Each structure stands twice: as C-alpha cells, then as structure tokens.
Short mmCIF file of C-alpha atoms in Angstrom, two decimals:
data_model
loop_
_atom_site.label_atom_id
_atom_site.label_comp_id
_atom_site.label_asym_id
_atom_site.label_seq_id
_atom_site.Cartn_x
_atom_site.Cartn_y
_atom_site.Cartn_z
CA UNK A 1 -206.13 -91.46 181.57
CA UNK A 2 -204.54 -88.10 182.65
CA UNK A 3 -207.29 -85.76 183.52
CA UNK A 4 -205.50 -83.08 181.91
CA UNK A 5 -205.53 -84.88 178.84
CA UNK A 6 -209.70 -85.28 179.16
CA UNK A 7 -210.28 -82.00 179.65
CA UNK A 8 -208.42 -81.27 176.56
CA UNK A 9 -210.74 -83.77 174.89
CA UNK A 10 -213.55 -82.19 176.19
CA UNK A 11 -212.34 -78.82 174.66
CA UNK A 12 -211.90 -80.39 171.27
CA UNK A 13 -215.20 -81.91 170.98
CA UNK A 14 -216.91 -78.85 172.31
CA UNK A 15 -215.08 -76.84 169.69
CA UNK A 16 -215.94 -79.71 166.64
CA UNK A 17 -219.53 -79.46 167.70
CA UNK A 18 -219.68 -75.99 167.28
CA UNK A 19 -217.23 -76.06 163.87
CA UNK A 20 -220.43 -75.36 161.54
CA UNK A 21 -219.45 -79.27 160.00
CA UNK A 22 -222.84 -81.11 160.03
CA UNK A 23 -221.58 -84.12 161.34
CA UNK A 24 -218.67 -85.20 163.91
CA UNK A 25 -216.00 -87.82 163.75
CA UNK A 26 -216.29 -91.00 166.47
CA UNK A 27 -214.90 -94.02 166.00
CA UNK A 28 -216.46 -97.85 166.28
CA UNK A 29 -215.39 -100.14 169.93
CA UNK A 30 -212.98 -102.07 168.21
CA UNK A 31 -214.26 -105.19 170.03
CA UNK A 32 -214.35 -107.18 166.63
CA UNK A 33 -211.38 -105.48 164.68
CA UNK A 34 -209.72 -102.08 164.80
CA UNK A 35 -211.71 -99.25 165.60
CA UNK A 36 -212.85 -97.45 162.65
CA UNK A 37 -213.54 -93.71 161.78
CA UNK A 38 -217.20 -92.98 160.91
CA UNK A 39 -219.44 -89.79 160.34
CA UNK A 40 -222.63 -88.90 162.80
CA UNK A 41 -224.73 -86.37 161.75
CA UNK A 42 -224.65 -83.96 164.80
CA UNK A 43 -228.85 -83.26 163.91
CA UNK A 44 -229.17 -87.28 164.45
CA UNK A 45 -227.26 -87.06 167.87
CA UNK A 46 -229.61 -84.04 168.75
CA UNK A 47 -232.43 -86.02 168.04
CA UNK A 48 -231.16 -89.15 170.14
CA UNK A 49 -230.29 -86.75 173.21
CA UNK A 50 -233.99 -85.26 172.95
CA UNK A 51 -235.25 -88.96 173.15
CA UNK A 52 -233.14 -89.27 176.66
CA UNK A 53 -234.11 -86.12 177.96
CA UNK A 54 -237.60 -86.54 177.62
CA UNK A 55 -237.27 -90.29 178.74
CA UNK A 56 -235.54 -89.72 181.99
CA UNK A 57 -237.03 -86.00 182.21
CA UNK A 58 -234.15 -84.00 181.89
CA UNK A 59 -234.02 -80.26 182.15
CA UNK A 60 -232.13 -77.03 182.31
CA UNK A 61 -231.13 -78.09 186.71
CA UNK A 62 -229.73 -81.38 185.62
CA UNK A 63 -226.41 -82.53 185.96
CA UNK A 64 -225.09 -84.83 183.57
CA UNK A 65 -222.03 -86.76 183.82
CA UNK A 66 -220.29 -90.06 182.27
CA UNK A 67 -216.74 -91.80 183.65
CA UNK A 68 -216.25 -92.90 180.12
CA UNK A 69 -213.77 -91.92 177.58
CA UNK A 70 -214.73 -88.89 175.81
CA UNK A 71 -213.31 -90.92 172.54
CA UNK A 72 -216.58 -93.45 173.71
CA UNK A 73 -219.76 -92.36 171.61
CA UNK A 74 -221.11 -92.50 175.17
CA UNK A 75 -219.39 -89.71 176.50
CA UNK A 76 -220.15 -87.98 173.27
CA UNK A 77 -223.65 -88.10 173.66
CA UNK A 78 -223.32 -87.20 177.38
CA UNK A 79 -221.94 -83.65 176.48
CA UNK A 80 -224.75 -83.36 173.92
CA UNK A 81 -227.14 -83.93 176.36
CA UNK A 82 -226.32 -81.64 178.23
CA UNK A 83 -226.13 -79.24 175.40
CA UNK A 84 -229.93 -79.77 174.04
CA UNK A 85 -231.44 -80.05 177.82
CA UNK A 86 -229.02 -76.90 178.56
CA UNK A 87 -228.02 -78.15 181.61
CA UNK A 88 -224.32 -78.82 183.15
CA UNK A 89 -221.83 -81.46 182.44
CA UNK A 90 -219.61 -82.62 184.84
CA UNK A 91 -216.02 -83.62 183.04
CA UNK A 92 -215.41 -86.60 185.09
CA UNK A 93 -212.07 -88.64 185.16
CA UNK A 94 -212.23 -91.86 183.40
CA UNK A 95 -211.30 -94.55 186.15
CA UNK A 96 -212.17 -97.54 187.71
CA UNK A 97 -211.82 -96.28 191.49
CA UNK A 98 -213.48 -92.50 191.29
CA UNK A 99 -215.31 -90.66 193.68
CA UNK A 100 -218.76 -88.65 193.14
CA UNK A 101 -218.38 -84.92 194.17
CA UNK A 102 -222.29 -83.96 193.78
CA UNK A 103 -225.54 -84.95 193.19
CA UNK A 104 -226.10 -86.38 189.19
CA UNK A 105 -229.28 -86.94 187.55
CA UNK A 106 -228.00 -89.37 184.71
CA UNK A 107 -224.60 -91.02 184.62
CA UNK A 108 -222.72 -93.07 181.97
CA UNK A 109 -220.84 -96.17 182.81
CA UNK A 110 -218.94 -99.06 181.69
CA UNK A 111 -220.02 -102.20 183.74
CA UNK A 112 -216.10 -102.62 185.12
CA UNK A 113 -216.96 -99.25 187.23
CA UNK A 114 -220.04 -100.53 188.53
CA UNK A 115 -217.39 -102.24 190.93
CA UNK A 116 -216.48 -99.06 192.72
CA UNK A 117 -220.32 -97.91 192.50
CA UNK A 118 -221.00 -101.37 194.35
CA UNK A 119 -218.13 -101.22 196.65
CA UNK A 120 -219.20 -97.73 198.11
CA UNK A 121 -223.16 -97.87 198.29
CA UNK A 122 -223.00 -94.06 199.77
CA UNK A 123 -223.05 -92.95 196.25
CA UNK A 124 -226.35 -94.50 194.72
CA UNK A 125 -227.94 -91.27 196.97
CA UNK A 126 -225.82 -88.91 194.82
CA UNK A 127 -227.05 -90.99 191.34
CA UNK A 128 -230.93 -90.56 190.60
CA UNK A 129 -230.27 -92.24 186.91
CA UNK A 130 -227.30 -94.80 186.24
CA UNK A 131 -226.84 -95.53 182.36
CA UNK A 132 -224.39 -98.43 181.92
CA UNK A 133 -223.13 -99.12 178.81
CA UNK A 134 -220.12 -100.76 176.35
CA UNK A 135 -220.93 -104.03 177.03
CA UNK A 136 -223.45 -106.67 178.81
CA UNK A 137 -223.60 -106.09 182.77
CA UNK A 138 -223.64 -109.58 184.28
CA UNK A 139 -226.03 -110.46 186.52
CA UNK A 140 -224.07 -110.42 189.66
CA UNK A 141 -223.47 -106.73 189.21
CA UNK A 142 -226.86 -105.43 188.21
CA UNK A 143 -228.73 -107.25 191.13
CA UNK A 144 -226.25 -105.58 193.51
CA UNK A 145 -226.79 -102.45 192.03
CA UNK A 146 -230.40 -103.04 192.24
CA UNK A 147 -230.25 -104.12 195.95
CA UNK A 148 -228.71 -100.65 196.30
CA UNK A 149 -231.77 -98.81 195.09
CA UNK A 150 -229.64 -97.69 191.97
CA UNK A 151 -232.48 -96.67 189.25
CA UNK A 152 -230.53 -98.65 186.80
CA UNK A 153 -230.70 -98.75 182.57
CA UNK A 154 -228.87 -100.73 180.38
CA UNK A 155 -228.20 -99.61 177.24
CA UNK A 156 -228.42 -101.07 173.53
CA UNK A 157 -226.59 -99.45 170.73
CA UNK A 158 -223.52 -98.50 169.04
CA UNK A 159 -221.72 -95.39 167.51
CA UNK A 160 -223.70 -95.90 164.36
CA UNK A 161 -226.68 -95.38 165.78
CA UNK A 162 -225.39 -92.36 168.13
CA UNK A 163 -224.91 -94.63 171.42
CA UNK A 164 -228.78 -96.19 172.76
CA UNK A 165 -231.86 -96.98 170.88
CA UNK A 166 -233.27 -98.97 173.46
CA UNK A 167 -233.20 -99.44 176.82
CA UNK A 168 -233.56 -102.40 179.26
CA UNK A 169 -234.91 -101.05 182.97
CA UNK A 170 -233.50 -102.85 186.12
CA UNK A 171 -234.52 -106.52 186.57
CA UNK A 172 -236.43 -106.64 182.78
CA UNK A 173 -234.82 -109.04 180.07
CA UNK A 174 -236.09 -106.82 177.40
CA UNK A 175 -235.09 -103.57 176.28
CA UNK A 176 -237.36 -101.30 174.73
CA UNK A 177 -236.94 -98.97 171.67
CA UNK A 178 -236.22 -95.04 172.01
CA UNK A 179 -239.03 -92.69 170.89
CA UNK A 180 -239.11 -93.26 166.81
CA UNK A 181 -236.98 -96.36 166.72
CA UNK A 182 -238.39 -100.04 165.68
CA UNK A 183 -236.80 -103.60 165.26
CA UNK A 184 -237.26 -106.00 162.89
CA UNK A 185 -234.98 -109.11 162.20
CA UNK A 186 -233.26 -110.12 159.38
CA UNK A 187 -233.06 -114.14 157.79
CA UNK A 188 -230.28 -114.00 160.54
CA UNK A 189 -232.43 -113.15 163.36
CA UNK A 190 -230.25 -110.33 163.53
CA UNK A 191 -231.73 -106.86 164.45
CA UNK A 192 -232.48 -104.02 162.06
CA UNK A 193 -233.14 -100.60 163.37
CA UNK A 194 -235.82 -99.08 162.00
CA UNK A 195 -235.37 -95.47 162.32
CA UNK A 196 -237.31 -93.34 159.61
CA UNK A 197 -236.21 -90.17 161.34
CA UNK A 198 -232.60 -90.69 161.56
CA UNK A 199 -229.94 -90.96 158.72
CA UNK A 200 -228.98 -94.47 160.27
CA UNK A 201 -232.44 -96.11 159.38
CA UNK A 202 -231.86 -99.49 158.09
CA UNK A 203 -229.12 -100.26 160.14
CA UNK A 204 -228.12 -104.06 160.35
CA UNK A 205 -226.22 -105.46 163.50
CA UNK A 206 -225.04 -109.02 163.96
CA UNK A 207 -227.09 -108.89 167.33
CA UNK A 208 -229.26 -112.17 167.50
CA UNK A 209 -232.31 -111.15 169.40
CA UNK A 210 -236.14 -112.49 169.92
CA UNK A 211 -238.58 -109.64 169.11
CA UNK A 212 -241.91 -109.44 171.85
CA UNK A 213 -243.08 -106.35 170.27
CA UNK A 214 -241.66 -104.12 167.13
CA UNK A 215 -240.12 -102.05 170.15
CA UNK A 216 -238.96 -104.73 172.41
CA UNK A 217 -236.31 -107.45 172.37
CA UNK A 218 -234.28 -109.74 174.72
CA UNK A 219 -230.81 -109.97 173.13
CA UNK A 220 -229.82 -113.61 172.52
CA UNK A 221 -226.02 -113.23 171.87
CA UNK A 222 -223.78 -112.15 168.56
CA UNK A 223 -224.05 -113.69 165.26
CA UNK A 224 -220.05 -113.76 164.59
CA UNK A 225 -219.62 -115.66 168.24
CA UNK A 226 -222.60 -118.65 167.09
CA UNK A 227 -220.35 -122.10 168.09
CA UNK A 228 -221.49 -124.34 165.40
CA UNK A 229 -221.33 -127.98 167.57
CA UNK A 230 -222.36 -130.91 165.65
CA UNK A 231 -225.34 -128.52 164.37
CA UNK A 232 -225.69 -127.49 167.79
CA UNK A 233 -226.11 -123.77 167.70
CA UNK A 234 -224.79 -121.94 170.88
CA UNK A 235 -224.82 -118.79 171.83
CA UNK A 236 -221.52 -117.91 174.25
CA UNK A 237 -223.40 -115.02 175.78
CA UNK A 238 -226.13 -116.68 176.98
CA UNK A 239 -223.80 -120.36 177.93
CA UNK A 240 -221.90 -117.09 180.06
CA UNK A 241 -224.68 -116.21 182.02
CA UNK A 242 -225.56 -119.97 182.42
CA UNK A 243 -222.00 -120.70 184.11
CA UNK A 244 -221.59 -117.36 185.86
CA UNK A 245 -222.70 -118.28 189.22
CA UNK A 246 -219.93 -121.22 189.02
CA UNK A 247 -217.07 -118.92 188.47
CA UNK A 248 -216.07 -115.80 190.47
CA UNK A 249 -213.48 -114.50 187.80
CA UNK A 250 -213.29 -113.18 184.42
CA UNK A 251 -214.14 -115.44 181.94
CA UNK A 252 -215.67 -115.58 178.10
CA UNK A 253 -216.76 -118.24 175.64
CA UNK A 254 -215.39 -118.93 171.99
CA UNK A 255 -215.49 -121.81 169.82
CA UNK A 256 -212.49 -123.95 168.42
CA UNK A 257 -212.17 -125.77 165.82
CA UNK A 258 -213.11 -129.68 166.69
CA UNK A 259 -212.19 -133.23 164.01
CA UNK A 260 -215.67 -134.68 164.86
CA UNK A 261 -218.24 -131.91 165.89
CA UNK A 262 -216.68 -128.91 163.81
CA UNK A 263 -216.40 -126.61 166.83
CA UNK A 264 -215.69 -127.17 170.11
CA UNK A 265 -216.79 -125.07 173.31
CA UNK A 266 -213.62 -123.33 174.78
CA UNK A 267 -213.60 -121.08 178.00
CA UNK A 268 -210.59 -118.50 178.37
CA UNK A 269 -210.20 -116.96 181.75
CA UNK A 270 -208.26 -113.87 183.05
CA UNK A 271 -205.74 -115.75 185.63
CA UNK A 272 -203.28 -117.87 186.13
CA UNK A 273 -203.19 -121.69 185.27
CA UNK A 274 -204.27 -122.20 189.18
CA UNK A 275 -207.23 -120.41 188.33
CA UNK A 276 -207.91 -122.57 184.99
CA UNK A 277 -207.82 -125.60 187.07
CA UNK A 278 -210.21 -124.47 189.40
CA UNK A 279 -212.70 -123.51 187.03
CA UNK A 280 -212.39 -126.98 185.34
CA UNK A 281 -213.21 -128.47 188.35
CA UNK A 282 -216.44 -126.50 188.74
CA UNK A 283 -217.03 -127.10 185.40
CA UNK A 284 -217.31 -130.72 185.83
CA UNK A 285 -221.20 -130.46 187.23
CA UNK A 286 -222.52 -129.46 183.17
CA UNK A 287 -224.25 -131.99 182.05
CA UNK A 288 -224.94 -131.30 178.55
CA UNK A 289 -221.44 -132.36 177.24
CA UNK A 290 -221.21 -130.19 174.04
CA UNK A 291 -222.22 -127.24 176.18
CA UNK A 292 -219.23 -128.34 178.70
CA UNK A 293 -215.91 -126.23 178.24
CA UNK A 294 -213.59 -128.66 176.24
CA UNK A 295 -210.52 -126.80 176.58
CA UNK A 296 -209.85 -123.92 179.92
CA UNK A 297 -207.52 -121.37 178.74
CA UNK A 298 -205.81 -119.16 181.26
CA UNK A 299 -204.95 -115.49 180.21
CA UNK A 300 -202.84 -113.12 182.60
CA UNK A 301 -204.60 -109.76 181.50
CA UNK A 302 -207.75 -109.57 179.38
CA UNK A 303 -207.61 -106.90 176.34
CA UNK A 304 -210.59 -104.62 176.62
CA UNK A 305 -211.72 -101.57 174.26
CA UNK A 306 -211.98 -98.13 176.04
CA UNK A 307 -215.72 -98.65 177.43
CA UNK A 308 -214.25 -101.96 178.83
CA UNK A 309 -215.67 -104.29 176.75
CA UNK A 310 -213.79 -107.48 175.83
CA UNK A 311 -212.11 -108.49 172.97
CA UNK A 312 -213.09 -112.16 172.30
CA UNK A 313 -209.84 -113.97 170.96
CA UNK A 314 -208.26 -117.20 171.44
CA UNK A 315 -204.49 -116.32 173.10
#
C-alpha cells in the first residue's frame, strides 16, 4: 500500500467519525465471499475501545498504533482508541517488512507480520502490548513471540461486533469475553454473543467453540469448513494445528467430495508441485486414514483478505 494513500485513509475516517452520522461504514473480511458493506454504530465502537483501554490500562501518554489496513475494522478501532483514551496514534504503513520508530503501548497485527516482529527481536522492547488479529496465529509463531517476552493477545471478533470481544492471553487456549460480553452456543455449537449493551447483541457466528465459563471459550474451528467423512466430523482448523509441526510451508485443509465416504480430506499448499510431494511424504506417518490428506494440491500464491487471512478454496 502507498503510504500516501493511508494517510489519506486516515484523513477520511477521521473526518466520517466526526461527520455527526451515528454510525460509520466498514466492510466484512471477505474470507467466505465478497466483502460486504455494513453499519457500526460509532457509540458501540466507543464502548468496545473503553473495554480495551481499561483492559490493557490505556491513558492520555499512550501510543497506539496498528500495521493493518485502515479499511480493516482493526485499524478502525485503533484510531478510536486512541480517540476515547485521548492519546496518540501512530499512522503506520501497512507492510510485511516495517520498522518500529518509538515506543507503543498496544499494537495491531495480522499474524503474516508477526514474521518481521520475530525476525528482529529488538523490537518486542519498543511493544509493551501486541494485539494480533484477522486470523488464527499458529503455534509456531506465538511461542516465538512468547520466547521473546512479547506480552501477546489474540483476538476474537469481527466487524460486526466492532473488531474483539474476547481475548486469548499468551500460551492460554481460551479466550475470555470483553467487559459486558457473554457466549452462549447455538444447536450448532456455534457462538452467540451476548451483548445487552451493544446494538450487536444476539449476534450468531459459524464459530464452533466449547464454552468453560459464559465468558470463556476455546475455538474449535468454523461451521462452513466441518468435512463430513463417513460421519466423521472434522474440524480443518484443529487437523491444521495437528499437522503443523510436519510441514514448514503454507498450507490449509478443505474437504472434497468422495464416492464412498461423502467427503474426502484434501490439503492445498502455497508452492510448487516439489513442495506437494514433499509434504505427501511427511504425510505418510498419520495414522488415522480419514484424517490423512487424500489429495495434496499445490498453489503458486495463496489469496488472502487485507488482514491476511486466507481464503479457503479448492484451485
């Protein structure tokens, strides 16, 4: 992105938050179709950034900062942070390879730039709060952040709900709800946000999760991705985190259609066919043979949303 180009971003969303409209325009990921337009009420985004401030303590000396989009709801809610705790905002270029100039108290990511955060430890004593967002971080990035000392959160949400509504800290599997936010589950096990407060209450996701507590959940995968084997019900996310430490390159699950189990587990990988072999090979130690990749589809270049989340597909 052309940093002119943000800050004129930045200048139009500062000027539609202060337009007298009670509500601004974002737009959904696009991760499972196109991105669509949808209306936040600006006094439910106030009341989401007071829920962060007081969380991570937040005040007037802050500095706030995100290397997201400022189309991302993330990046959104980053400038209206900084608006309700009255501190600064630092207008950061959205990249992949970036630099920190000064010391932040709370910074947005996508999990692609934890890369750069990883590959230059310097910075975690510049970052006293790092918020990653947009999609799952895998496992082999958050325990390097950790190692770091990063004071890492991982964040569960969408732009319905104004970006977070719960958080998962470091190492936990469970994220836990923002101040006046509850989960229930639906005949899905999908989760509904209970939010009597906010204009979003009653929101349902197709987020398959196991509830501990009203206000605490570990995320089990997406209902739209379930691969219906045989009556085997799996869950790609979690059968990705089970074959991650066999695979050192970008990979996801899907399901395809199969003449004797109904669906079949496929795995499509950002490489070349050399690469698709490869991971076969590795893929040969599974022993649960419905779990076991049937097909290994190479893909040159991944499509991701802005926040750098993927979009599932079969090539």
């Amino acid at each position: 992105m052309d940093y002119t180009r943000s800050k004129m971003e930045y200048t139009d969303f500062i000027d539609e938050w202060n337009n007298g409209s009670e509500h601004i325009t974002a737009h959904t990921s696009g991760s499972t179709g196109t991105p669509k337009p949808i209306h936040l009420l600006k006094s439910d985004m106030l009341r989401s950034a007071n829920a962060t401030i007081k969380r991570f303590g937040l005040d007037k000396n802050c500095v706030i900062a995100s290397l997201l989009p400022i189309s991302s709801i993330a990046t959104k809610m980053a400038i209206v942070r900084s608006i309700a705790a009255g501190c600064r905002y630092i207008n950061l270029h959205p990249s992949n390879d970036f630099e920190i100039p000064e010391h932040i108290d709370l910074l947005s990511v996508g999990p692609s730039q934890c890369d750069c955060l990883i590959a230059h430890p310097d910075m975690a004593q510049q970052i006293r709060v790092l918020l990653v967002g947009g999609a799952e971080l895998s496992l082999k990035r958050r325990d390097a952040l950790l190692a770091l000392g990063y004071d890492l959160y991982e964040s569960y949400g969408m732009t319905e709900t104004c970006s977070n509504v719960a958080l998962r800290h470091g190492a936990d599997d469970f994220f836990e709800a923002n101040e006046g936010i509850n989960f229930c589950l639906d005949n899905r096990s999908c989760i509904v946000v209970e939010a009597p407060a906010y204009g979003f209450d009653g929101t349902i996701t197709n987020d398959i999760a196991v509830l501990q507590a009203p206000d605490r959940f570990r995320l089990l995968g997406r209902y739209d991705n379930v691969i219906n084997s045989g009556g085997l019900k799996i869950h790609p996310e979690q059968l990705e985190r089970e074959l991650a430490p066999l695979l050192d390159i970008p990979f996801y699950i899907v399901g395809v259609p199969d003449d004797k189990w109904g669906q079949s587990v496929a795995i499509v990988i950002e490489g070349s066919q050399d690469d698709a072999q490869k991971a076969s090979n590795r893929l040969e130690i599974l022993t649960d043979g419905r779990k076991r990749p049937k097909r290994v589809i190479a893909m040159a270049e991944f499509e991701r949303t802005s926040s750098g989340k993927i979009k599932r597909k079969l090539p």
